[in-house]
mmCIF file of C-alpha atoms in Angstrom:
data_model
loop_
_atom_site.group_PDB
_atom_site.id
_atom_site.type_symbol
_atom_site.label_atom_id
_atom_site.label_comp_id
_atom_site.label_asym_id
_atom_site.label_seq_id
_atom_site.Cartn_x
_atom_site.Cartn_y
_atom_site.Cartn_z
ATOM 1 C CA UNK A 16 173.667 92.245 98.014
ATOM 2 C CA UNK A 17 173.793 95.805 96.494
ATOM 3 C CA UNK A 18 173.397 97.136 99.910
ATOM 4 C CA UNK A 19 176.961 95.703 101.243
ATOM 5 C CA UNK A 20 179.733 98.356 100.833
ATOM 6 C CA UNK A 21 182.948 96.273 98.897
ATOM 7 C CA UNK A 22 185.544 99.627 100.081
ATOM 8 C CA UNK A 23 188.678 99.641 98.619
ATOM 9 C CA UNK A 24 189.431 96.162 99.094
ATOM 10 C CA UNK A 25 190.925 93.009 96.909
ATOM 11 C CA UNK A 26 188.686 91.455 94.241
ATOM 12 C CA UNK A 27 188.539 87.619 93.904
ATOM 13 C CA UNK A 28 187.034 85.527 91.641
ATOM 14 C CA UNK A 29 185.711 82.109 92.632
ATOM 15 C CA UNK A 30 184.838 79.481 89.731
ATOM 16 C CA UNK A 31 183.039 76.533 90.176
ATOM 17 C CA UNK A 32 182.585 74.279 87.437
ATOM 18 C CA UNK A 33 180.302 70.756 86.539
ATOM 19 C CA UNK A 34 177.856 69.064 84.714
ATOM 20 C CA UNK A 35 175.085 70.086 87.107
ATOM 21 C CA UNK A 36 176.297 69.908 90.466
ATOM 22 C CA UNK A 37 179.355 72.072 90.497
ATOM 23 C CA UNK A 38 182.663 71.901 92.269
ATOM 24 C CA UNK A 39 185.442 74.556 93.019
ATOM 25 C CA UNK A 40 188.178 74.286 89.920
ATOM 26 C CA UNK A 41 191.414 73.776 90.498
ATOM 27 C CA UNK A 42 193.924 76.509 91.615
ATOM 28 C CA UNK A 43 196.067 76.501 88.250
ATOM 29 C CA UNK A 44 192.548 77.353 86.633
ATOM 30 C CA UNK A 45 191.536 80.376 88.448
ATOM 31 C CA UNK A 46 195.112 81.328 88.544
ATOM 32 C CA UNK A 47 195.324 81.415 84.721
ATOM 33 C CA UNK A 48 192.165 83.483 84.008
ATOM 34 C CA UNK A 49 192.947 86.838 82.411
ATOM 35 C CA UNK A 50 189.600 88.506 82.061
ATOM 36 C CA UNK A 51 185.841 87.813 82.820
ATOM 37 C CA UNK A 52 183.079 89.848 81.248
ATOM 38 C CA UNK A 53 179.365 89.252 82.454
ATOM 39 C CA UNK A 54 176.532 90.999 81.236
ATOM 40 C CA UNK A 55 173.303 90.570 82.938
ATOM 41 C CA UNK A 56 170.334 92.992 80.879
ATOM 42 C CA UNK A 57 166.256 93.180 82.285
ATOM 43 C CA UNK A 58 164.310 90.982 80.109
ATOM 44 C CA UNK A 59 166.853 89.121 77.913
ATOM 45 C CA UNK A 60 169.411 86.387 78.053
ATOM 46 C CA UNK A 61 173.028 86.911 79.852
ATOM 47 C CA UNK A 62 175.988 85.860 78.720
ATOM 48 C CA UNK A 63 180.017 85.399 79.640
ATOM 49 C CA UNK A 64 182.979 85.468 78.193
ATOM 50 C CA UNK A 65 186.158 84.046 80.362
ATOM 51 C CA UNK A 66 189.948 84.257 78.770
ATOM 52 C CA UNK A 67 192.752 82.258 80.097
ATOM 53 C CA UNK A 68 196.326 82.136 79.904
ATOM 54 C CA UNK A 69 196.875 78.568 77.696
ATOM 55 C CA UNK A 70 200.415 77.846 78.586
ATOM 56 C CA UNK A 71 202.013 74.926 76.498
ATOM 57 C CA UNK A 72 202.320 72.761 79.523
ATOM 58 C CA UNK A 73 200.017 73.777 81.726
ATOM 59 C CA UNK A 74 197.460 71.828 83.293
ATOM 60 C CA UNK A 75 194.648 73.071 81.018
ATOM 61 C CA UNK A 76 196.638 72.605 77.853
ATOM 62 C CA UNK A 77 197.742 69.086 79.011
ATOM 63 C CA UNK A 78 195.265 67.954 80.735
ATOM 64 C CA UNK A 79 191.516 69.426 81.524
ATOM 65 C CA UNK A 80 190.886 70.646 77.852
ATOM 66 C CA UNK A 81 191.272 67.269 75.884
ATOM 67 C CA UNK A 82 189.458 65.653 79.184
ATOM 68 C CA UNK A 83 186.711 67.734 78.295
ATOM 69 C CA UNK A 84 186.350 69.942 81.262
ATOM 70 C CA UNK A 85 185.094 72.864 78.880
ATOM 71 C CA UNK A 86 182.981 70.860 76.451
ATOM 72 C CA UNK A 87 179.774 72.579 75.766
ATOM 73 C CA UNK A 88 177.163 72.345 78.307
ATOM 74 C CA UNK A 89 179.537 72.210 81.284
ATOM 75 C CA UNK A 90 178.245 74.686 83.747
ATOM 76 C CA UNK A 91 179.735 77.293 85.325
ATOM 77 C CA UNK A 92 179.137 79.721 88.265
ATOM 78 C CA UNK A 93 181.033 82.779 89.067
ATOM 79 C CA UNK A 94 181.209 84.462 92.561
ATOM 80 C CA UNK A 95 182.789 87.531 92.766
ATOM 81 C CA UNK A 96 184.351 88.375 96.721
ATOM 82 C CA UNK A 97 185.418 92.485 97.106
ATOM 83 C CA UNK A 98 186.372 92.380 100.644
ATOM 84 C CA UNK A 99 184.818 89.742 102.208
ATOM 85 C CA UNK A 100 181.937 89.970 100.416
ATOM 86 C CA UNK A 101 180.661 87.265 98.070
ATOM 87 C CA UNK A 102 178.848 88.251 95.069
ATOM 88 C CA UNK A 103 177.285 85.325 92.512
ATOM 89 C CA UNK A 104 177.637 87.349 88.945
ATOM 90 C CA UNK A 105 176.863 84.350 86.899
ATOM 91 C CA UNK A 106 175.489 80.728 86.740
ATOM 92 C CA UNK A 107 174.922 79.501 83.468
ATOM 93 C CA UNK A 108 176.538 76.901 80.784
ATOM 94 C CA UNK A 109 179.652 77.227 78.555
ATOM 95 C CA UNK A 110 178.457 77.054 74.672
ATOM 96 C CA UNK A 111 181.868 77.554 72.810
ATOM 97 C CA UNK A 112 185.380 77.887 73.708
ATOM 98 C CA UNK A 113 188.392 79.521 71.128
ATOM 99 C CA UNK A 114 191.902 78.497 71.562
ATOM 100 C CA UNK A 115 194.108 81.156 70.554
ATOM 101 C CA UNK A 116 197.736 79.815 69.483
ATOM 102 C CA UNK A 117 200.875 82.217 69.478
ATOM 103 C CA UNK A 118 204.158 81.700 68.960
ATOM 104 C CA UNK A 119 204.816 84.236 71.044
ATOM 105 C CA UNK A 120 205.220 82.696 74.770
ATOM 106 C CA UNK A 121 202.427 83.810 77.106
ATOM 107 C CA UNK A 122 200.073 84.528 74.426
ATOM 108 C CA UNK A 123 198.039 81.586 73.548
ATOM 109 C CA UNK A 124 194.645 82.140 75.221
ATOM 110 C CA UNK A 125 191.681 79.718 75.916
ATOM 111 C CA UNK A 126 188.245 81.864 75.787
ATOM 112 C CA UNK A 127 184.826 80.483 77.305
ATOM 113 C CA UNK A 128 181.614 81.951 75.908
ATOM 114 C CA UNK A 129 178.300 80.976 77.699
ATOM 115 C CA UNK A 130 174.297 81.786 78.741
ATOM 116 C CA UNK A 131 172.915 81.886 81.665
ATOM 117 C CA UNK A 132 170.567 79.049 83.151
ATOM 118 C CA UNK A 133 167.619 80.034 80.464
ATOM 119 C CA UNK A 134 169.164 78.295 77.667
ATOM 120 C CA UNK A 135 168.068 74.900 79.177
ATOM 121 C CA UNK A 136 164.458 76.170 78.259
ATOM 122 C CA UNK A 137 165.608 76.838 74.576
ATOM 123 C CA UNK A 138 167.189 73.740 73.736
ATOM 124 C CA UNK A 139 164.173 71.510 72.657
ATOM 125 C CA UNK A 140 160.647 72.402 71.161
ATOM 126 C CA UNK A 141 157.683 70.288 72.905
ATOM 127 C CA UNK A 142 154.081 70.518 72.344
ATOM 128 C CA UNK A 143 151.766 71.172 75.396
ATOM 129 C CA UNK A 144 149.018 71.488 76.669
ATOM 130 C CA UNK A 145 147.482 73.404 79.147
ATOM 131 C CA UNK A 146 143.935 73.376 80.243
ATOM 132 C CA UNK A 147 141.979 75.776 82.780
ATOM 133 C CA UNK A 148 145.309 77.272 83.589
ATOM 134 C CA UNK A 149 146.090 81.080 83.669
ATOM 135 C CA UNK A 150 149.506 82.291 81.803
ATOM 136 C CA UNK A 151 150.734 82.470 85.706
ATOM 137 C CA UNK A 152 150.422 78.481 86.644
ATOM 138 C CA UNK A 153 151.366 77.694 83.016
ATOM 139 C CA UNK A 154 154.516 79.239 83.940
ATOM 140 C CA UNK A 155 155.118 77.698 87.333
ATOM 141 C CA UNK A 156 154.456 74.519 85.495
ATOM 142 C CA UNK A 157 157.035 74.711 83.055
ATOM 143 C CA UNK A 158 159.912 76.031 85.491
ATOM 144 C CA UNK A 159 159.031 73.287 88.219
ATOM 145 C CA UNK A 160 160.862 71.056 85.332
ATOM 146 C CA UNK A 161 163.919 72.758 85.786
ATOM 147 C CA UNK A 162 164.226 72.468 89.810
ATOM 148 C CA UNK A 163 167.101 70.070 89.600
ATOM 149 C CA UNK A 164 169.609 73.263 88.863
ATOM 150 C CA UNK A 165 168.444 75.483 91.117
ATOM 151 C CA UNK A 166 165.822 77.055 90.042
ATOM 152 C CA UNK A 167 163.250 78.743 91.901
ATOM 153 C CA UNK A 168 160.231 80.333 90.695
ATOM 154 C CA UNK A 169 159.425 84.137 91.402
ATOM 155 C CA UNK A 170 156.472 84.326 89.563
ATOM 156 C CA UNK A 171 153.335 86.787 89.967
ATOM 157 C CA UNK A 172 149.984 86.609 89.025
ATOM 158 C CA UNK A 173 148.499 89.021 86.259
ATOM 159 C CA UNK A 174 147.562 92.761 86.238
ATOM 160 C CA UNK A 175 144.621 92.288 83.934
ATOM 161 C CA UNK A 176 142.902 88.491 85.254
ATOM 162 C CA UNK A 177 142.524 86.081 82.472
ATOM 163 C CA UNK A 178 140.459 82.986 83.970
ATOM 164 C CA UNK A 179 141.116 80.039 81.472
ATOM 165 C CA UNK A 180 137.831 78.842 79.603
ATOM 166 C CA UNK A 181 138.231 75.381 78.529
ATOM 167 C CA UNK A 182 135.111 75.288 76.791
ATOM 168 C CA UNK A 183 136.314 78.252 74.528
ATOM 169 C CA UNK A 184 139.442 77.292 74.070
ATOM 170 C CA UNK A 185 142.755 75.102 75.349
ATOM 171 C CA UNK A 186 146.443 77.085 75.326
ATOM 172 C CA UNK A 187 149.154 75.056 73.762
ATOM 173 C CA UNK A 188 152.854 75.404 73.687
ATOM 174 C CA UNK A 189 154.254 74.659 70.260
ATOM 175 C CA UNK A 190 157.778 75.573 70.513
ATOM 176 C CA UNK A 191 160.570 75.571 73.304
ATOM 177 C CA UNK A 192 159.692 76.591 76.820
ATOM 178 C CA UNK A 193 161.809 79.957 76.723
ATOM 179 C CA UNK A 194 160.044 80.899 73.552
ATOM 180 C CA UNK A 195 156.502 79.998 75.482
ATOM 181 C CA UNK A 196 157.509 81.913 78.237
ATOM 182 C CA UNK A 197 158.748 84.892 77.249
ATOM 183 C CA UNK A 198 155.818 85.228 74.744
ATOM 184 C CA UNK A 199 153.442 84.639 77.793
ATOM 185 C CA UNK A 200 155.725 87.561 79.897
ATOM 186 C CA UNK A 201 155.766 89.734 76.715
ATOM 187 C CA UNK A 202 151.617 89.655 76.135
ATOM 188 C CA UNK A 203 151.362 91.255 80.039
ATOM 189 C CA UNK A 204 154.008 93.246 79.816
ATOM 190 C CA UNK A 205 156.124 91.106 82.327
ATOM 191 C CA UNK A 206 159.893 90.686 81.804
ATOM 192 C CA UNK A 207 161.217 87.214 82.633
ATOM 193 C CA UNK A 208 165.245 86.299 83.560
ATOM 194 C CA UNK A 209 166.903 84.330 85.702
ATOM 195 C CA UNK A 210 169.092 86.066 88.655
ATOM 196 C CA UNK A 211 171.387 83.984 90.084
ATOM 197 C CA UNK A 212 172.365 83.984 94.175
ATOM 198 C CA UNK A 213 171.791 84.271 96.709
ATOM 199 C CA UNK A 214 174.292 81.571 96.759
ATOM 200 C CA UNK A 215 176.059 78.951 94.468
ATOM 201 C CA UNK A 216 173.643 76.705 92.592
ATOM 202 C CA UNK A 217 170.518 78.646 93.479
ATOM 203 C CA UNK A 218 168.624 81.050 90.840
ATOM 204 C CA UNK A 219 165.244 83.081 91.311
ATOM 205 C CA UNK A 220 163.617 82.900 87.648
ATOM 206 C CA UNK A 221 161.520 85.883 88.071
ATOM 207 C CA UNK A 222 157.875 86.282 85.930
ATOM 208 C CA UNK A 223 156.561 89.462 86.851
ATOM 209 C CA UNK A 224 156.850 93.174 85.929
ATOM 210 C CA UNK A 225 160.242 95.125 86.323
ATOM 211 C CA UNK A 226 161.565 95.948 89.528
ATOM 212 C CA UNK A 227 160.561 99.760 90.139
ATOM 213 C CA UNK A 228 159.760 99.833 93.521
ATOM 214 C CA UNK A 229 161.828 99.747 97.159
ATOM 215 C CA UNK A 230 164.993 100.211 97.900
ATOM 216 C CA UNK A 231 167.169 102.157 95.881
ATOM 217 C CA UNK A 232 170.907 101.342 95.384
ATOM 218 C CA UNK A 233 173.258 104.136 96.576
ATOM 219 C CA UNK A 234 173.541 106.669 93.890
ATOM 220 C CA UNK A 235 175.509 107.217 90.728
ATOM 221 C CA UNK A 236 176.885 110.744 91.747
ATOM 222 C CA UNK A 237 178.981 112.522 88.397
ATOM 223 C CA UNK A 238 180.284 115.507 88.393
ATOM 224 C CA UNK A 239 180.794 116.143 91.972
ATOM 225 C CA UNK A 240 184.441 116.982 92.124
ATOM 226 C CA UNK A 241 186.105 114.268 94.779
ATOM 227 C CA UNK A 242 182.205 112.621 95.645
ATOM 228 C CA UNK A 243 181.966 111.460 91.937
ATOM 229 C CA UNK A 244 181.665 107.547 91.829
ATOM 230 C CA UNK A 245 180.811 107.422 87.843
ATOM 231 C CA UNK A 246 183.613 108.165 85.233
ATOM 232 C CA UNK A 247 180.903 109.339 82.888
ATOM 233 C CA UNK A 248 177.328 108.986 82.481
ATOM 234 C CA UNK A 249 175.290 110.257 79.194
ATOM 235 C CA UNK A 250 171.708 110.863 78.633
ATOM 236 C CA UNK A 251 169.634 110.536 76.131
ATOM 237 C CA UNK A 252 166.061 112.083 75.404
ATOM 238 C CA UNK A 253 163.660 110.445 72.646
ATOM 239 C CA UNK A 254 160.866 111.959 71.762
ATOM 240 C CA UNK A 255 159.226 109.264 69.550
ATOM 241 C CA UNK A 256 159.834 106.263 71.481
ATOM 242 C CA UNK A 257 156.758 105.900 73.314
ATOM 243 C CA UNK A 258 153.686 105.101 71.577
ATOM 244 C CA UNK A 259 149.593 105.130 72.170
ATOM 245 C CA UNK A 260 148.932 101.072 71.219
ATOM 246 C CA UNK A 261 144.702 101.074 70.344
ATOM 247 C CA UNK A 262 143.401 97.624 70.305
ATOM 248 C CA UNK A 263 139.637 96.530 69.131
ATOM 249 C CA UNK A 264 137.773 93.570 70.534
ATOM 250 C CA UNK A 265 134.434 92.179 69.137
ATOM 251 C CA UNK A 266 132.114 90.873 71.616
ATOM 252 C CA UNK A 267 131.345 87.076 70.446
ATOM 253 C CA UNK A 268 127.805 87.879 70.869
ATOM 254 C CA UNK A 269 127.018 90.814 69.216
ATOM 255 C CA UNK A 270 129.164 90.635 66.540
ATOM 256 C CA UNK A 271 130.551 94.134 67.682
ATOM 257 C CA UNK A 272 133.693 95.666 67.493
ATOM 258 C CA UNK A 273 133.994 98.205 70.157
ATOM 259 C CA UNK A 274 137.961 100.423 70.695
ATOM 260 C CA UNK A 275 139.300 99.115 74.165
ATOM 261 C CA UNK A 276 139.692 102.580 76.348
ATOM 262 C CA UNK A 277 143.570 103.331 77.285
ATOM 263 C CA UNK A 278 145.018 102.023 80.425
ATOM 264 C CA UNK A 279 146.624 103.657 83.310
ATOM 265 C CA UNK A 280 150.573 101.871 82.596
ATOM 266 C CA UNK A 281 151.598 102.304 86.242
ATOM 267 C CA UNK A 282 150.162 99.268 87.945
ATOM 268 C CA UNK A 283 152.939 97.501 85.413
ATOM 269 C CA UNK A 284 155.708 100.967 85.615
ATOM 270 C CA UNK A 285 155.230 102.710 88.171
ATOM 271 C CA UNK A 286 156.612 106.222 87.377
ATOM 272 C CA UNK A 287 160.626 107.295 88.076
ATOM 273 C CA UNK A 288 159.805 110.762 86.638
ATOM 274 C CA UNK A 289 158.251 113.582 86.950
ATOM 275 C CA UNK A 290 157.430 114.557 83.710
ATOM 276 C CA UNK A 291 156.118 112.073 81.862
ATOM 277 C CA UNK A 292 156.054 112.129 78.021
ATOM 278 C CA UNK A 293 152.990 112.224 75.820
ATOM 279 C CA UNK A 294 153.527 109.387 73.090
ATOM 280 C CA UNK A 295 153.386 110.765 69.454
ATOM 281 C CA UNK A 296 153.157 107.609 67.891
ATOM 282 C CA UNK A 297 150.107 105.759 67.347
ATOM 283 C CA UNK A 298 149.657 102.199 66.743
ATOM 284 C CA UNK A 299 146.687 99.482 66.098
ATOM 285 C CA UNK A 300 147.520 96.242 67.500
ATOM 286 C CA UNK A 301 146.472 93.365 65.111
ATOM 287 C CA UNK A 302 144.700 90.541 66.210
ATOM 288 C CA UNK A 303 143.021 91.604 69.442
ATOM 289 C CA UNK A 304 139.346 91.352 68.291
ATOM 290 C CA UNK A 305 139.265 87.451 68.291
ATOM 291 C CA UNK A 306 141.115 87.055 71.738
ATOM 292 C CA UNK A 307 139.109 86.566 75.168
ATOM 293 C CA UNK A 308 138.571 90.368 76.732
ATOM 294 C CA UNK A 309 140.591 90.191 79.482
ATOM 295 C CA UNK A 310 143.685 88.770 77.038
ATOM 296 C CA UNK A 311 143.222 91.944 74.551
ATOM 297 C CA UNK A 312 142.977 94.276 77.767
ATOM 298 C CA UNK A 313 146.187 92.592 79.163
ATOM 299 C CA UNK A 314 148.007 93.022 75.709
ATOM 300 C CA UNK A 315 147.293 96.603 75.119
ATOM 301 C CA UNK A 316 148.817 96.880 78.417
ATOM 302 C CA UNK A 317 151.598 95.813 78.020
ATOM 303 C CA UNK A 318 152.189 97.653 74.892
ATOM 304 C CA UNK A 319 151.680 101.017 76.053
ATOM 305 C CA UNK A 320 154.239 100.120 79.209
ATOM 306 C CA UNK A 321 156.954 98.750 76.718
ATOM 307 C CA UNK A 322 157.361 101.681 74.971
ATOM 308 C CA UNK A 323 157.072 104.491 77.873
ATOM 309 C CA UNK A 324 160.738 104.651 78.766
ATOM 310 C CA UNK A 325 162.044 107.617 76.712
ATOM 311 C CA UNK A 326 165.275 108.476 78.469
ATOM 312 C CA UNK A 327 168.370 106.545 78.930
ATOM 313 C CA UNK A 328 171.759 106.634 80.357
ATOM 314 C CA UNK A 329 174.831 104.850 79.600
ATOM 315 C CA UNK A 330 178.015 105.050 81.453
ATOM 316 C CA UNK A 331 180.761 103.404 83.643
ATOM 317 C CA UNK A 332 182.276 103.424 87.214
ATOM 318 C CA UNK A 333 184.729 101.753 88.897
ATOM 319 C CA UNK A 334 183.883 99.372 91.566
ATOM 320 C CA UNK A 335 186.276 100.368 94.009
ATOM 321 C CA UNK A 336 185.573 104.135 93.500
ATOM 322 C CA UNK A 337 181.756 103.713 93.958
ATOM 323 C CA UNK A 338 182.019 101.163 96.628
ATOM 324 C CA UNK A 339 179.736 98.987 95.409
ATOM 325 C CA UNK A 340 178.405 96.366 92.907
ATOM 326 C CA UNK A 341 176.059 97.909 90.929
ATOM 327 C CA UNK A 342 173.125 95.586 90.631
ATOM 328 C CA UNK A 343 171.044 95.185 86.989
ATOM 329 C CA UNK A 344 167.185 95.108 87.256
ATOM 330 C CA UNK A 345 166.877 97.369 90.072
ATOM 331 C CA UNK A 346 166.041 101.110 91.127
ATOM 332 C CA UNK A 347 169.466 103.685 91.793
ATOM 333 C CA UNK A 348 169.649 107.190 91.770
ATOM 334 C CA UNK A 349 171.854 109.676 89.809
ATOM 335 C CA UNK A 350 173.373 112.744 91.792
ATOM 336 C CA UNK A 351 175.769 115.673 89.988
ATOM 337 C CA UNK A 352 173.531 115.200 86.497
ATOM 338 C CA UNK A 353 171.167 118.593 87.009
ATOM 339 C CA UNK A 354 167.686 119.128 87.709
ATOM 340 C CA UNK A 355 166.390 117.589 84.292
ATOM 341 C CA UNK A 356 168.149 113.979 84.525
ATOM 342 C CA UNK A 357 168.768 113.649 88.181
ATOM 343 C CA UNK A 358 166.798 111.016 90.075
ATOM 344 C CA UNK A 359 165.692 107.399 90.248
ATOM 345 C CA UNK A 360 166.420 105.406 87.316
ATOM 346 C CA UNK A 361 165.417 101.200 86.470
ATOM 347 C CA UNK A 362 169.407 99.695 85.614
ATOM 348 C CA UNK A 363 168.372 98.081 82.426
ATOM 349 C CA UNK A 364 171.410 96.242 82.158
ATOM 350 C CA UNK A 365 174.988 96.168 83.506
ATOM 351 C CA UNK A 366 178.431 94.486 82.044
ATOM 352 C CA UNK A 367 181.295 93.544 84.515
ATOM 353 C CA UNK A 368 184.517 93.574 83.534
ATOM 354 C CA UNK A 369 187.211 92.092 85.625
ATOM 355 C CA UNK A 370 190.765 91.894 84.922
ATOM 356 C CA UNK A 371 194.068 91.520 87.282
ATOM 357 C CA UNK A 372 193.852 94.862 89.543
ATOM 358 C CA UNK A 373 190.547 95.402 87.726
ATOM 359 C CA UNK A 374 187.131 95.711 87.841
ATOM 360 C CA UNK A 375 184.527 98.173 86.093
ATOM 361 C CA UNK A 376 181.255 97.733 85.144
ATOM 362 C CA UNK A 377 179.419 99.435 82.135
ATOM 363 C CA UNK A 378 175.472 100.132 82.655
ATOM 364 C CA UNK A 379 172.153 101.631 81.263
ATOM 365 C CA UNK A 380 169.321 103.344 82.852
ATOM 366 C CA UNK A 381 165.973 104.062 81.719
ATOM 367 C CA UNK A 382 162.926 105.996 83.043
ATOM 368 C CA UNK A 383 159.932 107.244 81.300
ATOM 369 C CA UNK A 384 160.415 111.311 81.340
ATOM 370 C CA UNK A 385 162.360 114.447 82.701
ATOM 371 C CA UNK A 386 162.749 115.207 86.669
ATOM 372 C CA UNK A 387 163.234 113.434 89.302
ATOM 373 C CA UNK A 388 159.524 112.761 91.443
ATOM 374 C CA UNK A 389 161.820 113.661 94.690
ATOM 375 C CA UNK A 390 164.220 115.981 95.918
ATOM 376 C CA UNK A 391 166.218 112.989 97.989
ATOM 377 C CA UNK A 392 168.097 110.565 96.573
ATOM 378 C CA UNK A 393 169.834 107.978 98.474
ATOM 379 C CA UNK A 394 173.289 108.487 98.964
#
């Protein structure tokens, strides 16, 4: 969707709201929300927040809040339409509401506070098992449970192959599916989230390693008199975040404990730079000399990846300015910045904020060094 100009146009919000399968709310609803903030970030959980106007007698008041209509659980999509253009920004489940009471009229407030689609996966521990099956299929196997919302997997196979042995020993799951997958993402240096669209009710739970190749969105561009889009974008340049992970493996065999050699990261992140930076840190992973090879190889990995982004951005734009939706989890460039920070950046995360007349979005970028690896950045 990031590739559909919104112009200058209207913003509308859409809600649709259920127990599973959802339904449009009623007019007085949508017409009584104040403000909506979303924040989607790579690799972790996101989360809402809704306010609306609680008039005395209103239909919420009176009606849909004692009914239960915002009980816990309830879920909730939001769809986002800039000029003809619909947007899904959110599908997930409401875990709290506040009531706010004033005696001043006009300023009693419901807010809604929810998580995305994942927190189905956190709310029970199970023990599993799973036999002759790679952390891949284990995956598959444990999101083809949650099909009934939506939920489609976008799951990849491993850098580093890890073909189960039964006769050496069975995975099991011991706590809640999120924590089981995520620990599985985390030990190949995948990210996992759920990214909800293309439309209503569907979500693509991806399993696989950050999105830092194709398209690019159109660029951030600062400091370019009447062709800046951003309001203001800072950078910042640490020197001690990446680190040199060592791992040791002993060979079942021999009895020998043998230093893994370092991997090449960019099969997992491939590089936005083009001048990398040498980690100064150095650090022995524990427990790698009883795992299987190929599970030690995957782990150190993923390590070294984690750590390589040492610059970040932070900023803000306005939607209408920029003429776009900026899009977390995905590639953009940065124009106006100068030679050292320009470029292609990964949008680690990005917060919308609508209100009446309204809407801005607050993001971060990361990459793993100084310079861009091009001289063109997309528009």
């Amino acid at each position: 969707m990031f590739d559909l100009p919104v112009g200058q146009g209207p913003v509308h919000i859409t809600l649709l709201m259920g127990p599973k399968l959802v339904q449009p709310v009623p007019a007085e609803v949508t017409q009584a929300l104040l403000s909506a903030q979303i924040t989607a970030t790579a690799g972790e959980r996101s989360g809402f927040q809704l306010a609306f106007d609680l008039t005395k007698n209103g239909i919420i008041n009176r009606r849909l809040l004692p009914e239960g209509f915002f009980d816990p659980k309830t879920r909730i999509i939001v769809t986002v339409t800039v000029k003809g253009t619909p947007d899904v920004l959110f599908d997930g489940l409401i875990v709290r509401h506040e009531v706010g009471t004033s005696n001043q009229p006009g300023h009693s407030t419901l807010t809604l506070t929810g998580e995305d689609l994942t927190l189905l996966l956190d709310l029970e521990e199970r023990t599993a098992r799973y036999p002759n099956l790679p952390p891949s299929e284990r995956v598959l196997a444990i999101l083809r449970r949650y099909s009934d919302y939506g939920i489609r997997p976008d799951v990849y196979t491993e850098k580093i192959a890890q073909p189960p042995h039964q006769d050496l020993r069975v995975h099991y799951q011991t706590g809640t599916d999120l924590q089981y997958v995520t620990e599985l993402a985390r030990a190949n240096g995948y990210t996992f989230y759920l990214e909800p669209g293309p439309n209503p009710g569907q979500s693509s739970a991806r399993w696989g390693p950050e999105v830092r190749l194709g398209i690019r969105q159109h660029a951030l561009n600062v400091n370019m008199d009447s062709n800046s889009t951003v309001d203001q974008l800072t950078f910042a340049y640490d020197g001690t975040a990446r680190e040199e992970p060592q791992a040791r493996w002993q060979d079942p065999g021999t009895r020998q404990s043998t230093l893994l050699p370092q991997p090449p990261i960019s099969p997992l992140r491939p590089p936005l730079g083009k001048r990398p930076t040498p980690a100064l840190k150095r650090r022995t992973l524990s427990g790698t000399a009883k795992q299987q090879r190929a599970e030690a190889e995957a782990e150190l990995l993923a390590r070294a990846a984690v750590s390589a982004d040492v610059v970040s951005g932070s900023g803000s734009l306005d939607v209408n300015r920029h003429g776009y939706i900026l899009q977390p989890r995905q590639l953009v460039g940065v124009r106006g910045s100068g030679r050292a920070y320009d470029g292609d950046y990964y949008v680690k995360s990005v917060t919308h904020n609508l209100r009446p007349g309204s809407y801005q979005q607050n993001f971060t970028l990361s990459r793993e060094g100084l310079e861009a690896q091009s001289d063109y950045v997309r528009p």
